[in-house]
Amino acid sequence: MLSSPPTADPPAPPSSDEDFFSTASTSTSSDSKPPSPVLPQIPITWPDDGSLTVQWVVDLMQAFDWASRSIPPSEFPSVLPVGVFDKLVLAGSKIVHKEPNCVKIDDNSGLGPDSRVVVVGDVHGQLHDVLFLLKNAGFPGDDRFFVFNGDYVDRGAWGLEVFLLLLAWKVLIPHRVYLLRGNHESKYCTSVYGFEKEVLTKYGDNGKHVYRKCLGCFEGLPLASVIAGQVYTAHGGLFRGGTVITPSKRSKKNRKVEVNSLTLGSFEELAKARRSVLDPPWEGKNLIPGDVLWSDPSMSPGLAPNKERGIGLLWGPDCTEEFLKKFNLKSIIRSHEGPDARDKRPDLGGMDLGYTIDHIVESGKLITLFSAPDYPQFQTTEERYRNKAAYIVLEPPHFDTPIFHSFEAVTPRPKVNPYYDFEDVIDSDEELDLVSMEPDSGEVS
């Protein structure tokens, strides 16, 4: 088990963020009660010209914080009417569906000598911790990029609010905020771990419509990013090669030959994978999305099927080295495993600080990053994990040295009922019920 380096103290928030957060809870003591947020201007309305502003997004965040503490979930449309939801998700969907499978954040994206890149792991519907994270890291802006590494929904009670506020930032400054897809942005996971029921509860008669629109947006989320040509980020991690082109002896034309043995995939193969599927397939030719979203690192060498999850891969330190060296990278940042998952994997580091360095190899490092503190929100035992969460800041000139910022949960959380049977449902890091996963159904309207 590798020990993690000490974390840096969270940076002070910019003064421009203080007005909002002076009314939001930032307490980390379970003995203190947060101040009641000021009543925001509700309902939220869509700008007449369709152009969002920083103030509009801040108002949305404040409205969500207030609503989580002040009204029952069924009254959520009084805060965000379905018509405003439709416009926001449509605007966001148009942007993310046009992005490539692997987005590049580099000079062409405006990454410069004064830039910072904040990488965020799983947040799982923990709204108040996301607000606190944004306070500590500072809002997205010209010199501050954000890469969110998936799993915005499920488990926590405010997945809808979390996804919509991050989507609002994406619409506002699309080339500074990147929302990657996690394994929970799928029909299967959202039907099991609470997001579908959450949406139906909050939007009532319009719930099915809202849920379908969210799934349609999830389908368009990119799978991975490469930051400054140095850092690869993806929710689960590495992926296999799919097909290779070999010359045919009988014809001058090339023919495709299926690869039987497991090999690491390339960025060219990643670019060609079809990501617009509700549930990534676990068989057939289009396995790369499932690998990127569901795979896990291992201390055992080589590539192997991920039998614990029933989908994706396990890869060892030798594969991390091969991937980094082949593509001239310095590090891999992935997420996907919280304290509950790591509690079952004693060969790897725990998630007490919100991150672990799983592989240290000649060419660089493999990091697991988890940004949901005191996770999961609903637990069956009195003894909780009480894990810290973390985010990573990458700074110039090379953006290849991660600066870790750990933080504790905002407490107490508002009282709310869970949206899934957390006492009986299987853990999301255990084997999937693949039979219940529907085959590829294309984009949801």
Coordinates of C-alpha atoms in Angstrom, one line a residue:
M1 CA 0.0 0.0 0.0
L2 CA 1.5 3.4 -1.0
S3 CA 1.4 6.3 1.4
S4 CA 0.0 9.6 0.1
P5 CA 1.9 12.9 0.4
P6 CA 0.5 15.5 2.7
T7 CA -2.3 17.6 1.3
A8 CA -2.2 21.3 0.8
D9 CA -4.4 23.7 2.6
P10 CA -7.5 24.6 0.6
P11 CA -6.9 28.0 -1.1
A12 CA -9.0 31.0 0.0
P13 CA -11.9 31.7 -2.2
P14 CA -11.8 34.7 -4.5
S15 CA -13.6 37.7 -3.2
S16 CA -16.1 37.6 -6.0
D17 CA -17.4 34.3 -4.6
E18 CA -17.9 35.6 -1.0
D19 CA -21.3 37.2 -1.4
F20 CA -23.0 33.9 -2.3
F21 CA -21.1 31.8 0.2
S22 CA -21.7 34.2 3.1
T23 CA -25.2 32.8 3.1
A24 CA -24.4 29.2 2.3
S25 CA -23.3 26.6 4.8
T26 CA -19.5 26.0 5.0
S27 CA -19.4 24.6 8.5
T28 CA -17.5 21.3 9.0
S29 CA -18.5 20.9 12.6
S30 CA -21.3 18.5 13.4
D31 CA -22.0 20.6 16.5
S32 CA -22.8 23.8 14.7
K33 CA -25.8 24.8 12.6
P34 CA -25.3 26.6 9.3
P35 CA -26.9 30.0 8.9
S36 CA -30.2 29.9 7.0
P37 CA -29.6 31.0 3.4
V38 CA -31.3 34.2 2.3
L39 CA -34.5 33.7 0.3
P40 CA -33.3 33.8 -3.3
Q41 CA -35.2 35.2 -6.3
I42 CA -37.4 32.3 -7.3
P43 CA -38.6 30.9 -9.5
I44 CA -35.5 30.9 -11.7
T45 CA -36.3 32.3 -15.1
W46 CA -34.5 31.8 -18.4
P47 CA -32.7 35.0 -19.7
D48 CA -34.6 36.7 -22.4
D49 CA -31.7 36.6 -24.8
G50 CA -30.8 33.0 -23.8
S51 CA -27.3 34.0 -22.6
L52 CA -26.3 33.0 -19.1
T53 CA -24.2 35.2 -16.8
V54 CA -22.1 34.4 -13.8
Q55 CA -24.8 36.0 -11.7
W56 CA -27.5 33.8 -13.2
V57 CA -25.5 30.7 -12.3
V58 CA -24.8 32.0 -8.8
D59 CA -28.5 32.7 -8.3
L60 CA -29.2 29.1 -9.4
M61 CA -26.7 27.7 -6.9
Q62 CA -28.2 29.8 -4.1
A63 CA -31.7 28.8 -5.0
F64 CA -30.8 25.1 -4.9
D65 CA -29.1 25.5 -1.5
W66 CA -32.1 27.4 -0.1
A67 CA -34.6 24.8 -1.6
S68 CA -32.7 21.9 -0.1
R69 CA -33.2 23.3 3.4
S70 CA -36.6 25.1 3.1
I71 CA -39.1 23.2 0.9
P72 CA -40.1 19.6 0.3
P73 CA -38.7 18.0 -2.8
S74 CA -42.1 17.9 -4.5
E75 CA -42.1 21.7 -4.6
F76 CA -38.9 21.8 -6.6
P77 CA -40.7 23.1 -9.8
S78 CA -41.5 26.2 -7.9
V79 CA -37.8 26.9 -7.9
L80 CA -36.8 25.6 -11.3
P81 CA -39.9 25.4 -13.6
V82 CA -39.8 22.6 -16.2
G83 CA -39.6 25.1 -19.0
V84 CA -36.4 26.5 -17.6
F85 CA -35.1 23.0 -17.1
D86 CA -35.8 22.2 -20.7
K87 CA -33.9 25.3 -22.0
L88 CA -30.9 24.6 -19.8
V89 CA -30.6 20.9 -20.7
L90 CA -31.1 21.6 -24.4
A91 CA -28.4 24.2 -24.3
G92 CA -26.0 21.9 -22.5
S93 CA -26.8 18.9 -24.6
K94 CA -26.0 20.8 -27.8
I95 CA -22.6 21.6 -26.4
V96 CA -21.5 18.2 -25.0
H97 CA -22.8 16.2 -27.9
K98 CA -20.5 18.1 -30.3
E99 CA -17.4 17.4 -28.2
P100 CA -15.1 14.6 -29.0
N101 CA -14.8 11.4 -27.0
C102 CA -11.6 12.7 -25.5
V103 CA -11.4 16.4 -25.1
K104 CA -8.0 18.1 -25.2
I105 CA -7.3 21.0 -22.9
D106 CA -4.2 22.8 -24.2
D107 CA -2.9 25.9 -25.9
N108 CA -5.8 25.7 -28.5
S109 CA -8.3 25.7 -25.6
G110 CA -6.8 28.8 -24.0
L111 CA -4.6 27.0 -21.5
G112 CA -1.8 29.4 -20.8
P113 CA 1.0 30.4 -18.3
D114 CA -1.5 31.9 -15.9
S115 CA -4.0 29.1 -16.0
R116 CA -4.9 26.5 -13.4
V117 CA -6.8 23.2 -14.0
V118 CA -9.0 21.9 -11.2
V119 CA -9.9 18.1 -11.4
V120 CA -12.9 16.8 -9.5
G121 CA -13.8 13.2 -8.8
D122 CA -17.2 11.6 -7.9
V123 CA -19.6 14.0 -6.2
H124 CA -22.7 11.8 -6.1
G125 CA -25.5 14.3 -5.5
Q126 CA -23.9 15.8 -2.4
L127 CA -24.9 19.4 -3.3
H128 CA -23.6 21.2 -0.2
D129 CA -20.1 19.6 -0.6
V130 CA -20.0 20.7 -4.2
L131 CA -20.8 24.3 -3.2
F132 CA -18.1 24.1 -0.7
L133 CA -15.6 22.7 -3.2
L134 CA -16.4 25.5 -5.6
K135 CA -15.7 28.0 -2.8
N136 CA -12.4 26.4 -2.0
A137 CA -11.2 26.0 -5.6
G138 CA -12.8 29.3 -6.9
F139 CA -15.3 29.5 -9.6
P140 CA -14.5 28.6 -13.2
G141 CA -13.1 31.5 -15.2
D142 CA -10.7 32.7 -17.8
D143 CA -7.7 31.4 -15.9
R144 CA -9.4 28.5 -14.0
F145 CA -10.4 25.4 -15.9
F146 CA -12.5 22.6 -14.4
V147 CA -12.6 18.9 -15.3
F148 CA -15.3 17.0 -13.6
N149 CA -14.6 13.2 -13.7
G150 CA -18.2 11.9 -13.7
D151 CA -20.7 10.4 -11.2
Y152 CA -22.7 13.6 -10.6
V153 CA -25.9 11.7 -9.5
D154 CA -27.1 8.7 -7.5
R155 CA -26.6 7.8 -3.9
G156 CA -26.9 11.4 -2.6
A157 CA -30.2 13.2 -2.4
W158 CA -29.5 16.2 -4.7
G159 CA -28.2 14.6 -7.9
L160 CA -30.5 16.7 -10.1
E161 CA -29.3 20.0 -8.5
V162 CA -25.6 19.0 -8.8
F163 CA -25.9 18.0 -12.4
L164 CA -27.9 21.1 -13.4
L165 CA -25.6 23.6 -11.7
L166 CA -22.5 22.0 -13.3
L167 CA -24.3 22.0 -16.6
A168 CA -25.1 25.7 -16.1
W169 CA -21.4 26.4 -15.7
K170 CA -20.7 24.4 -18.8
V171 CA -23.3 26.4 -20.8
L172 CA -21.8 29.7 -19.4
I173 CA -18.2 29.0 -20.2
P174 CA -18.0 25.8 -22.3
H175 CA -14.3 26.0 -22.9
R176 CA -13.4 26.3 -19.3
V177 CA -15.7 23.6 -17.8
Y178 CA -15.6 20.0 -19.0
L179 CA -18.1 17.4 -17.7
L180 CA -16.9 13.8 -18.3
R181 CA -19.2 10.9 -18.0
G182 CA -19.2 8.5 -15.1
N183 CA -20.7 5.0 -14.9
H184 CA -23.6 6.4 -12.9
E185 CA -24.7 8.6 -15.8
S186 CA -26.5 5.6 -17.3
K187 CA -30.0 4.2 -17.3
Y188 CA -29.1 1.1 -15.3
C189 CA -27.4 2.9 -12.4
T190 CA -29.9 5.8 -12.2
S191 CA -32.7 3.3 -12.0
V192 CA -31.1 1.4 -9.1
Y193 CA -29.3 4.0 -7.1
G194 CA -31.9 6.7 -6.8
F195 CA -31.6 9.4 -9.5
E196 CA -34.7 8.2 -11.4
K197 CA -36.8 8.2 -8.3
E198 CA -35.4 11.6 -7.2
V199 CA -36.4 13.2 -10.5
L200 CA -39.9 11.6 -10.5
T201 CA -40.4 12.9 -6.9
K202 CA -39.2 16.4 -7.7
Y203 CA -41.0 16.9 -10.9
G204 CA -44.1 14.7 -10.5
D205 CA -46.2 14.5 -13.7
N206 CA -43.3 15.9 -15.6
G207 CA -40.8 13.6 -14.0
K208 CA -40.5 11.1 -16.8
H209 CA -39.9 13.8 -19.3
V210 CA -37.2 15.4 -17.1
Y211 CA -35.6 12.0 -16.6
R212 CA -35.5 11.2 -20.3
K213 CA -33.9 14.6 -21.0
C214 CA -31.2 14.0 -18.4
L215 CA -30.4 10.6 -19.9
G216 CA -30.2 12.1 -23.3
C217 CA -27.7 14.7 -22.0
F218 CA -25.7 12.0 -20.2
E219 CA -25.2 10.1 -23.5
G220 CA -23.4 13.1 -24.9
L221 CA -20.9 13.6 -22.1
P222 CA -17.3 13.0 -23.3
L223 CA -15.4 10.0 -21.9
A224 CA -12.0 11.4 -21.2
S225 CA -9.7 14.4 -21.3
V226 CA -6.0 15.0 -21.9
I227 CA -4.7 18.1 -20.0
A228 CA -1.7 20.0 -21.4
G229 CA -0.6 16.8 -23.3
Q230 CA 0.5 15.4 -19.9
V231 CA -2.4 14.2 -17.9
Y232 CA -5.1 11.7 -18.9
T233 CA -8.3 11.8 -17.0
A234 CA -11.3 9.4 -17.2
H235 CA -13.8 8.1 -14.7
G236 CA -12.8 4.5 -14.6
G237 CA -9.5 4.5 -16.4
L238 CA -7.8 2.5 -19.2
F239 CA -9.4 0.6 -22.0
R240 CA -8.7 -2.2 -24.4
G241 CA -7.9 -2.3 -28.0
G242 CA -10.9 -3.2 -30.2
T243 CA -9.9 -4.1 -33.8
V244 CA -6.7 -3.9 -35.8
I245 CA -6.3 -3.6 -39.5
T246 CA -4.1 -6.2 -41.2
P247 CA -3.4 -6.6 -44.9
S248 CA -5.2 -9.5 -46.6
K249 CA -3.2 -12.0 -48.7
R250 CA -6.1 -12.5 -51.0
S251 CA -7.0 -8.9 -51.6
K252 CA -5.3 -5.5 -51.9
K253 CA -8.0 -4.2 -49.6
N254 CA -7.5 -4.2 -45.8
R255 CA -9.7 -6.3 -43.6
K256 CA -10.6 -6.0 -39.9
V257 CA -9.4 -8.7 -37.6
E258 CA -10.9 -9.0 -34.1
V259 CA -8.3 -8.9 -31.3
N260 CA -8.7 -12.0 -29.1
S261 CA -6.1 -11.2 -26.4
L262 CA -6.5 -8.2 -24.2
T263 CA -4.3 -5.3 -25.2
L264 CA -4.3 -1.6 -24.2
G265 CA -6.2 0.6 -26.6
S266 CA -5.1 3.8 -28.3
F267 CA -6.4 7.3 -28.5
E268 CA -7.3 6.7 -32.1
E269 CA -9.6 3.8 -31.0
L270 CA -11.0 5.9 -28.2
A271 CA -11.9 8.6 -30.6
K272 CA -13.8 6.2 -32.8
A273 CA -15.8 4.5 -30.0
R274 CA -19.5 5.1 -30.0
R275 CA -20.3 6.8 -26.7
S276 CA -23.9 7.7 -27.2
V277 CA -25.3 4.6 -25.5
L278 CA -27.4 4.6 -22.3
D279 CA -25.7 1.5 -20.9
P280 CA -22.3 0.6 -22.3
P281 CA -22.3 -2.9 -23.8
W282 CA -20.4 -5.7 -22.0
E283 CA -20.0 -7.7 -25.2
G284 CA -19.5 -7.1 -28.9
K285 CA -17.1 -4.6 -30.6
N286 CA -18.0 -1.4 -28.8
L287 CA -16.4 -2.2 -25.4
I288 CA -14.3 0.9 -25.0
P289 CA -17.0 3.1 -23.3
G290 CA -17.6 0.4 -20.7
D291 CA -13.9 0.1 -20.0
V292 CA -13.4 3.8 -19.6
L293 CA -16.4 4.1 -17.2
W294 CA -16.1 0.9 -15.2
S295 CA -12.4 -0.3 -15.1
D296 CA -10.2 -0.4 -12.0
P297 CA -6.5 -0.5 -11.2
S298 CA -4.9 -3.6 -9.7
M299 CA -1.5 -4.4 -8.1
S300 CA -1.4 -7.5 -10.2
P301 CA 0.4 -7.1 -13.6
G302 CA -1.4 -7.3 -16.9
L303 CA -4.9 -6.8 -18.2
A304 CA -7.8 -8.9 -17.1
P305 CA -11.6 -8.9 -17.1
N306 CA -13.1 -7.0 -14.1
K307 CA -15.0 -9.9 -12.7
E308 CA -16.0 -8.1 -9.5
R309 CA -18.0 -5.5 -11.5
G310 CA -18.9 -7.7 -14.4
I311 CA -17.8 -5.1 -16.9
G312 CA -14.6 -3.3 -17.8
L313 CA -11.0 -4.3 -17.0
L314 CA -8.5 -4.6 -14.2
W315 CA -5.0 -3.3 -15.1
G316 CA -1.7 -3.5 -13.3
P317 CA 1.3 -1.1 -12.8
D318 CA 2.9 -2.5 -16.0
C319 CA -0.1 -1.3 -18.0
T320 CA 0.0 2.1 -16.4
E321 CA 3.7 2.4 -17.4
E322 CA 3.0 1.1 -21.0
F323 CA 0.1 3.6 -21.4
L324 CA 2.1 6.6 -20.0
K325 CA 5.2 5.8 -22.0
K326 CA 3.5 5.0 -25.3
F327 CA 1.5 8.3 -25.3
N328 CA 4.2 10.5 -23.6
L329 CA 2.0 11.2 -20.6
K330 CA 3.0 11.9 -17.0
S331 CA 0.0 10.8 -15.0
I332 CA -3.5 9.3 -15.0
I333 CA -6.2 10.7 -12.8
R334 CA -9.3 8.5 -12.5
S335 CA -12.1 8.3 -9.9
H336 CA -14.9 5.6 -9.5
E337 CA -13.9 4.2 -6.1
G338 CA -15.0 5.6 -2.8
P339 CA -14.2 4.5 0.7
D340 CA -16.7 1.6 0.5
A341 CA -15.0 0.2 -2.6
R342 CA -11.5 0.6 -1.2
D343 CA -12.5 -1.0 2.1
K344 CA -12.8 -4.3 0.1
R345 CA -9.4 -3.9 -1.7
P346 CA -6.7 -4.1 1.0
D347 CA -4.0 -4.3 -1.7
L348 CA -4.7 -0.6 -2.6
G349 CA -4.7 2.6 -0.6
G350 CA -7.8 3.7 1.3
M351 CA -9.8 6.8 0.6
D352 CA -9.5 8.6 4.0
L353 CA -8.1 11.7 2.3
G354 CA -10.1 11.6 -0.9
Y355 CA -7.3 10.3 -3.1
T356 CA -4.7 7.6 -3.4
I357 CA -1.6 7.2 -5.5
D358 CA -2.1 3.6 -6.7
H359 CA 0.8 3.2 -9.1
I360 CA 4.2 4.8 -9.2
V361 CA 6.1 3.8 -12.3
E362 CA 9.0 5.1 -14.2
S363 CA 7.0 7.3 -16.5
G364 CA 4.7 8.8 -13.8
K365 CA 1.7 8.0 -11.5
L366 CA -1.8 6.7 -11.4
I367 CA -4.1 8.6 -9.0
T368 CA -7.6 7.8 -7.8
L369 CA -9.6 10.9 -6.9
F370 CA -12.8 11.0 -5.0
S371 CA -14.7 14.2 -4.2
A372 CA -17.7 13.2 -2.1
P373 CA -16.8 13.5 1.6
D374 CA -18.6 11.4 4.3
Y375 CA -19.8 9.0 1.6
P376 CA -22.3 7.6 1.0
Q377 CA -24.9 10.0 2.3
F378 CA -27.1 7.1 3.5
Q379 CA -25.5 4.2 5.3
T380 CA -26.8 1.2 7.2
T381 CA -24.5 1.3 10.1
E382 CA -23.9 4.0 12.8
E383 CA -20.2 3.8 12.2
R384 CA -19.6 5.9 9.0
Y385 CA -16.5 6.1 6.8
R386 CA -16.3 9.8 7.4
N387 CA -13.8 10.1 4.6
K388 CA -12.5 13.4 3.5
A389 CA -12.9 14.3 -0.2
A390 CA -10.3 15.9 -2.4
Y391 CA -9.8 17.8 -5.6
I392 CA -6.6 18.3 -7.6
V393 CA -5.1 21.6 -8.9
L394 CA -2.7 21.4 -11.9
E395 CA -0.5 24.4 -12.4
P396 CA 1.8 25.7 -15.1
P397 CA 4.3 25.4 -16.7
H398 CA 3.9 21.6 -17.2
F399 CA 0.6 20.9 -15.4
D400 CA 2.0 17.5 -14.5
T401 CA 2.5 17.8 -10.7
P402 CA -0.8 17.3 -8.8
I403 CA -1.5 19.5 -5.8
F404 CA -4.0 17.8 -3.6
H405 CA -6.7 19.6 -1.6
S406 CA -8.6 17.6 1.0
F407 CA -11.8 18.8 2.7
E408 CA -14.4 17.6 5.1
A409 CA -18.1 17.3 4.6
V410 CA -20.5 20.2 5.1
T411 CA -22.5 19.2 8.2
P412 CA -25.2 18.9 9.3
R413 CA -26.8 18.0 6.0
P414 CA -30.5 18.9 5.6
K415 CA -32.9 16.1 6.6
V416 CA -34.1 14.2 3.5
N417 CA -35.3 10.7 2.7
P418 CA -33.2 8.5 0.4
Y419 CA -34.4 7.8 -3.1
Y420 CA -33.2 4.2 -3.2
D421 CA -33.3 1.1 -0.9
F422 CA -29.8 1.7 0.4
E423 CA -30.1 -1.2 2.9
D424 CA -30.7 -3.9 0.4
V425 CA -29.4 -2.6 -3.0
I426 CA -26.0 -4.1 -4.1
D427 CA -23.0 -1.8 -4.0
S428 CA -22.2 -0.2 -7.3
D429 CA -18.7 -1.6 -7.1
E430 CA -20.1 -5.2 -7.1
E431 CA -21.1 -7.3 -10.0
L432 CA -23.8 -5.8 -12.2
D433 CA -27.1 -7.4 -13.0
L434 CA -26.2 -7.4 -16.7
V435 CA -29.4 -9.1 -17.7
S436 CA -31.4 -6.1 -16.7
M437 CA -29.3 -3.7 -18.7
E438 CA -31.0 -2.9 -21.9
P439 CA -29.1 -3.2 -25.2
D440 CA -27.9 -0.1 -27.0
S441 CA -31.0 2.0 -27.7
G442 CA -29.5 5.1 -29.2
E443 CA -30.1 8.7 -28.3
V444 CA -33.1 9.5 -26.0
S445 CA -35.4 12.2 -27.3

